[in-house]
Short mmCIF file of C-alpha atoms in Angstrom, two decimals:
data_model
loop_
_atom_site.label_atom_id
_atom_site.label_comp_id
_atom_site.label_asym_id
_atom_site.label_seq_id
_atom_site.Cartn_x
_atom_site.Cartn_y
_atom_site.Cartn_z
CA PRO A 1 112.83 100.76 71.21
CA GLU A 2 111.50 104.26 71.68
CA TRP A 3 107.93 104.38 72.88
CA GLN A 4 105.78 107.39 73.61
CA VAL A 5 103.53 106.78 76.58
CA PRO A 6 99.87 106.91 75.50
CA LYS A 7 97.63 109.56 77.01
CA GLN A 8 94.89 107.05 77.77
CA GLY A 9 94.62 103.60 79.30
CA ILE A 10 95.95 101.81 82.36
CA LEU A 11 99.59 100.72 82.47
CA SER A 12 100.31 97.81 84.81
CA LEU A 13 103.87 96.60 85.47
CA ASP A 14 106.18 95.12 88.07
CA PHE A 15 109.31 97.14 88.85
CA VAL A 16 111.54 94.48 90.36
CA GLU A 17 114.82 94.76 92.27
CA VAL A 18 117.23 92.00 91.21
CA THR A 19 120.35 92.96 93.16
CA LYS A 20 121.68 90.66 95.88
CA PRO A 21 122.48 91.61 99.49
CA LEU A 22 126.10 92.19 100.39
CA THR A 23 127.78 90.08 103.03
CA PRO A 24 129.77 91.77 105.82
CA ASP A 25 132.98 90.61 104.13
CA THR A 26 132.16 92.13 100.75
CA ILE A 27 134.06 95.20 99.67
CA VAL A 28 132.22 98.44 99.03
CA VAL A 29 133.21 100.92 96.34
CA HIS A 30 132.82 104.43 97.74
CA PRO A 31 131.71 107.43 95.64
CA ASP A 32 135.26 108.83 95.55
CA GLY A 33 136.48 105.60 93.94
CA HIS A 34 138.37 103.93 96.79
CA SER A 35 137.32 100.53 98.08
CA GLY A 36 136.75 99.59 101.68
CA PRO A 37 136.56 98.66 104.43
CA ALA A 38 138.73 95.60 103.82
CA GLY A 39 139.76 96.74 100.35
CA LYS A 40 140.56 93.66 98.28
CA GLU A 41 138.70 94.27 95.05
CA PRO A 42 135.75 96.37 93.84
CA VAL A 43 132.34 94.92 94.39
CA SER A 44 130.13 93.99 91.46
CA PRO A 45 127.56 96.70 90.65
CA LEU A 46 124.95 93.94 90.90
CA PHE A 47 125.21 94.05 94.68
CA SER A 48 123.08 96.29 96.88
CA PRO A 49 124.39 98.55 99.72
CA PRO A 50 126.31 96.81 102.52
CA LEU A 51 124.48 95.22 105.43
CA SER A 52 125.63 93.43 108.56
CA ARG A 53 124.75 89.89 109.60
CA THR A 54 122.47 91.34 112.28
CA ALA A 55 120.33 92.76 109.48
CA VAL A 56 118.71 89.35 109.08
CA GLY A 57 115.71 90.46 111.09
CA ASN A 58 114.20 88.95 114.19
CA LEU A 59 110.67 87.96 113.18
CA LYS A 60 108.95 88.51 116.51
CA GLN A 61 107.98 92.13 115.87
CA LEU A 62 107.00 91.39 112.27
CA VAL A 63 104.78 88.46 113.25
CA GLU A 64 103.08 90.62 115.88
CA LYS A 65 102.25 93.22 113.24
CA LEU A 66 100.97 90.59 110.82
CA GLY A 67 98.66 89.34 113.56
CA LYS A 68 96.86 92.69 113.54
CA SER A 69 95.72 92.22 109.93
CA VAL A 70 92.24 91.12 111.08
CA GLU A 71 91.61 94.71 112.16
CA TYR A 72 91.83 95.95 108.55
CA ASP A 73 89.35 95.86 105.67
CA ASN A 74 91.92 94.32 103.34
CA PRO A 75 94.17 92.16 105.53
CA GLU A 76 96.31 90.82 102.67
CA ASP A 77 97.24 94.33 101.51
CA TYR A 78 98.04 95.28 105.09
CA LYS A 79 100.31 92.26 105.55
CA LEU A 80 102.15 92.99 102.30
CA GLN A 81 102.73 96.59 103.35
CA VAL A 82 104.06 95.45 106.73
CA VAL A 83 106.47 93.03 105.04
CA ARG A 84 107.52 95.66 102.48
CA ASP A 85 108.31 98.18 105.25
CA TRP A 86 110.18 95.50 107.18
CA SER A 87 112.26 94.54 104.16
CA ASN A 88 113.44 98.14 103.76
CA ARG A 89 115.43 97.74 106.98
CA ASN A 90 115.99 93.99 107.30
CA LEU A 91 116.98 90.92 105.34
CA PHE A 92 115.23 87.57 105.37
CA SER A 93 116.60 84.06 105.57
CA CYS A 94 115.03 81.22 103.58
CA GLU A 95 113.86 79.61 106.83
CA GLN A 96 112.04 82.85 107.66
CA LEU A 97 110.39 82.93 104.24
CA ASP A 98 109.16 79.39 104.85
CA ALA A 99 107.74 80.46 108.22
CA LEU A 100 106.06 83.60 106.87
CA LEU A 101 104.56 82.24 103.64
CA PRO A 102 101.56 80.55 105.36
CA ALA A 103 100.58 83.95 106.80
CA PHE A 104 99.38 84.94 103.32
CA SER A 105 96.11 83.32 102.34
CA THR A 106 95.59 84.29 98.69
CA GLU A 107 97.46 83.28 95.56
CA ASP A 108 98.32 86.87 94.65
CA SER A 109 99.56 87.84 98.12
CA ARG A 110 101.76 84.75 98.44
CA VAL A 111 103.37 85.56 95.10
CA GLN A 112 103.77 89.23 95.94
CA PHE A 113 105.39 88.34 99.27
CA LEU A 114 108.12 86.41 97.46
CA VAL A 115 108.54 89.25 94.94
CA ILE A 116 109.24 91.56 97.89
CA ALA A 117 111.64 89.05 99.47
CA PHE A 118 113.49 88.15 96.26
CA ALA A 119 116.27 90.74 96.53
CA ARG A 120 116.16 90.84 100.34
CA THR A 121 117.07 87.23 101.12
CA LEU A 122 120.61 86.83 102.45
CA ASP A 123 121.06 83.08 101.85
CA TRP A 124 119.57 83.59 98.40
CA HIS A 125 120.94 80.40 96.85
CA GLY A 126 118.09 78.67 98.70
CA PHE A 127 115.37 80.94 97.31
CA GLY A 128 114.51 78.45 94.56
CA ASN A 129 113.78 75.83 97.21
CA VAL A 130 111.35 78.21 98.93
CA CYS A 131 109.58 78.60 95.59
CA LEU A 132 108.86 74.85 95.65
CA LEU A 133 106.26 75.62 98.33
CA LEU A 134 104.13 77.45 95.76
CA THR A 135 101.38 75.83 93.74
CA GLN A 136 101.88 75.58 89.98
CA PRO A 137 99.61 78.59 89.24
CA GLU A 138 101.46 80.62 91.89
CA MET A 139 104.84 79.66 90.42
CA LYS A 140 103.64 80.68 86.96
CA LYS A 141 102.70 84.11 88.32
CA LEU A 142 106.04 84.48 90.10
CA ARG A 143 107.93 83.70 86.88
CA GLY A 144 105.79 86.26 85.10
CA LYS A 145 106.74 88.93 87.63
CA LEU A 146 110.44 88.17 88.19
CA GLY A 147 111.31 86.47 84.91
CA PRO A 148 112.83 83.01 84.37
CA VAL A 149 116.37 84.38 83.95
CA ALA A 150 116.29 86.20 87.30
CA LEU A 151 114.97 83.08 89.03
CA PHE A 152 117.54 80.77 87.45
CA ASP A 153 120.47 80.06 89.77
CA GLU A 154 123.32 77.97 88.35
CA VAL A 155 124.66 77.33 91.86
CA SER A 156 121.36 75.64 92.74
CA ALA A 157 120.39 74.40 89.29
CA VAL A 158 119.06 70.99 90.38
CA GLY A 159 115.34 70.85 89.68
CA TYR A 160 112.55 70.33 87.18
CA TYR A 161 112.34 72.60 84.13
CA GLU A 162 109.51 73.18 81.68
CA LEU A 163 110.73 75.62 79.03
CA ASP A 164 108.87 77.19 76.12
CA LEU A 165 111.67 77.72 73.60
CA SER A 166 109.66 80.33 71.69
CA ILE A 167 110.18 82.67 74.67
CA PRO A 168 113.76 84.07 74.56
CA GLU A 169 114.20 84.17 78.35
CA GLN A 170 113.17 80.53 78.74
CA ARG A 171 115.34 79.53 75.79
CA PHE A 172 118.29 81.26 77.51
CA VAL A 173 117.75 79.14 80.63
CA GLY A 174 117.66 76.01 78.47
CA GLN A 175 120.92 76.99 76.78
CA GLU A 176 122.56 77.60 80.15
CA LEU A 177 121.47 74.16 81.37
CA ILE A 178 123.01 72.54 78.29
CA HIS A 179 126.29 74.39 78.89
CA LEU A 180 126.29 73.20 82.51
CA ALA A 181 125.57 69.61 81.45
CA ILE A 182 128.48 69.64 78.99
CA ASP A 183 130.87 70.76 81.72
CA GLU A 184 129.53 68.71 84.63
CA PRO A 185 130.09 64.94 84.99
CA GLY A 186 127.38 62.28 85.05
CA GLU A 187 123.87 62.13 83.62
CA ASN A 188 122.49 65.62 84.14
CA PHE A 189 119.46 65.67 81.83
CA VAL A 190 116.97 63.08 83.11
CA GLU A 191 113.61 62.22 81.50
CA THR A 192 114.13 64.85 78.83
CA GLN A 193 111.22 65.40 76.44
CA TYR A 194 110.75 67.72 73.48
CA ASN A 195 107.10 68.36 72.62
CA GLY A 196 106.15 65.32 74.70
CA ILE A 197 108.59 62.93 72.98
CA ASP A 198 111.59 61.39 74.76
CA LEU A 199 114.81 62.97 73.58
CA SER A 200 118.57 62.75 73.88
CA VAL A 201 119.77 66.31 73.44
CA PRO A 202 121.38 66.64 69.96
CA MET A 203 124.91 68.04 69.82
CA PRO A 204 123.89 71.05 67.65
CA TRP A 205 121.76 72.22 70.57
CA SER A 206 124.94 72.93 72.52
CA LYS A 207 125.44 75.94 70.25
CA LEU A 208 121.86 76.95 69.53
CA LEU A 209 118.52 75.69 70.80
CA PRO A 210 115.47 75.57 68.52
CA SER A 211 113.37 78.74 68.57
CA LYS A 212 110.13 76.88 69.23
CA GLY A 213 108.86 73.83 71.06
CA LEU A 214 108.45 72.75 74.68
CA ILE A 215 111.29 70.99 76.47
CA THR A 216 110.89 69.38 79.89
CA LEU A 217 113.63 67.80 81.99
CA TYR A 218 115.00 67.12 85.42
CA TYR A 219 118.45 68.60 85.92
CA CYS A 220 120.55 66.40 88.21
CA ARG A 221 124.02 66.66 89.70
CA ALA A 222 126.55 64.34 91.29
CA SER A 223 127.32 65.04 94.94
CA SER A 224 130.84 66.21 94.06
CA THR A 225 129.42 68.75 91.59
CA ILE A 226 126.98 70.08 94.18
CA GLN A 227 129.80 70.59 96.67
CA SER A 228 132.01 72.31 94.11
CA THR A 229 129.34 74.69 92.80
CA ARG A 230 128.29 75.48 96.35
CA LYS A 231 131.87 76.45 97.15
CA HIS A 232 132.94 78.22 93.95
CA GLY A 233 129.75 79.06 92.06
CA CYS A 234 130.62 76.65 89.26
CA LEU A 235 132.21 73.22 88.84
CA ARG A 236 135.90 74.15 88.78
CA GLY A 237 135.81 77.62 90.25
CA SER A 238 136.19 80.88 88.37
CA LEU A 239 136.97 84.46 89.25
CA ASP A 240 134.46 85.46 86.57
CA TYR A 241 131.45 84.16 88.51
CA PRO A 242 129.65 87.44 89.37
CA TRP A 243 128.40 86.43 92.81
CA SER A 244 131.70 85.12 94.18
CA THR A 245 134.41 86.93 96.09
CA GLY A 246 137.90 85.82 95.11
CA GLY A 247 136.46 82.73 93.41
CA LEU A 248 134.43 81.65 96.45
CA VAL A 249 130.70 81.93 97.10
CA PRO A 250 130.22 83.99 100.30
CA ASP A 251 129.11 81.78 103.18
CA ASP A 252 126.18 84.09 103.94
CA HIS A 253 124.79 83.52 100.45
CA LYS A 254 124.86 79.73 100.83
CA SER A 255 121.69 78.17 102.16
CA ASN A 256 121.08 75.06 104.24
CA TYR A 257 117.33 75.48 103.85
CA THR A 258 115.54 72.29 102.84
CA VAL A 259 111.93 72.21 101.69
CA TRP A 260 110.01 69.74 103.85
CA PHE A 261 109.12 67.21 101.15
CA TRP A 262 112.76 66.83 100.04
CA LYS A 263 114.31 66.26 103.45
CA ASP A 264 114.67 62.50 102.87
CA VAL A 265 116.76 62.95 99.71
CA TYR A 266 118.89 65.93 100.74
CA CYS A 267 122.39 65.72 102.12
CA SER A 268 122.67 67.99 105.13
CA GLY A 269 123.98 71.44 104.30
CA TRP A 270 124.01 70.99 100.52
CA GLY A 271 120.74 72.66 99.58
CA GLN A 272 120.25 70.30 96.61
CA PRO A 273 119.57 66.55 96.36
CA PRO A 274 122.34 64.55 94.64
CA GLY A 275 121.73 61.97 91.93
CA ALA A 276 118.35 61.31 90.35
CA GLU A 277 116.40 59.46 93.05
CA TRP A 278 114.52 62.63 93.95
CA CYS A 279 112.91 62.82 90.49
CA LYS A 280 110.26 60.16 91.21
CA GLY A 281 108.94 61.88 94.33
CA TYR A 282 108.98 65.25 92.62
CA ARG A 283 107.11 63.86 89.61
CA LEU A 284 104.37 62.49 91.89
CA ARG A 285 104.11 65.87 93.60
CA ARG A 286 103.75 67.62 90.24
CA ILE A 287 100.98 65.21 89.22
CA LYS A 288 99.19 65.85 92.50
CA GLN A 289 99.47 69.61 92.04
CA LYS A 290 98.07 69.39 88.51
CA MET A 291 95.14 67.37 89.82
CA LEU A 292 94.45 70.00 92.47
CA ILE A 293 94.12 72.60 89.72
CA ILE A 294 91.05 70.82 88.30
CA ALA A 295 89.67 69.24 91.49
CA GLU A 296 89.82 69.94 95.23
CA THR A 297 89.39 66.42 96.62
CA ALA A 298 90.50 62.88 95.78
CA GLU A 299 86.87 61.97 95.11
CA GLU A 300 86.56 64.72 92.50
CA VAL A 301 89.78 63.61 90.80
CA PHE A 302 88.55 60.00 90.66
CA SER A 303 85.22 61.13 89.24
CA LEU A 304 86.99 63.02 86.45
CA LEU A 305 89.17 60.01 85.62
CA ASP A 306 86.20 57.61 85.67
CA SER A 307 85.09 58.50 82.15
CA ASP A 308 82.39 55.82 81.81
CA GLY A 309 80.97 56.19 85.32
CA GLY A 310 81.58 52.53 86.08
CA GLY A 311 83.44 53.13 89.30
CA GLY A 312 86.82 52.01 88.00
CA LEU A 313 89.78 53.21 85.97
CA GLU A 314 90.66 51.58 82.69
#
């Protein structure tokens, strides 16, 4: 809708880049209309300018600059500016994001670092796994800045979802998950709840989700589905998948990155855990994170749960 900018007040917004880096094998459409250098088919306009594999930067120089942050009055702002300048010339890998994230010591700077890296990560199908390193409040902020649709990756859809269906973007993600579950074999929706009540997804939801309510679920995949989506972008392969080239996901966009607390349930090189065994460990981690929001130590958590002060839990 048309909107005339007010003459007073403070406008705060995030202008976010959502394109994905090209691989060296991706075709570039030149201004005069011809494609090259390899010239197979035009590249999707969703891709950014071409970059070589060597553009995944060596971190040594960047880490050295980050180490100088103590010399500045606002070290977090300095570190973000260093990373932003670096990202203008280089790409990151998910392993590098994992290594750099601890360099940022505040909730806002950790979130802003991943906002900067979002469109500058070459093996971007592993970006969602990097996000698992965030706390729940940090993840909420990241979703607010990038949006749930931009963060959703059907190639790496395995994970836990908590969707407010009154928000169109979150409802869209829920609808996409249902479409995937219809097409993919096995039990995909695990521990599904709607407004806190266990639920088997009704068939009418395959066409249209409710416009209100909270749905939570673990989305799971069979190992064969993970391998197929990793190769083609979807279960059976399609030339319509926007991030594939000739029906195949570019190797540079695939990620072998594994977040540390999932290493026991991952299959090497898949980027996602197969089956549903991972759900239990992830549920325990979510509970722990929620406890850390209200208390900093185990003693404080126990004190909050001990409602009668008797030293035990009923």
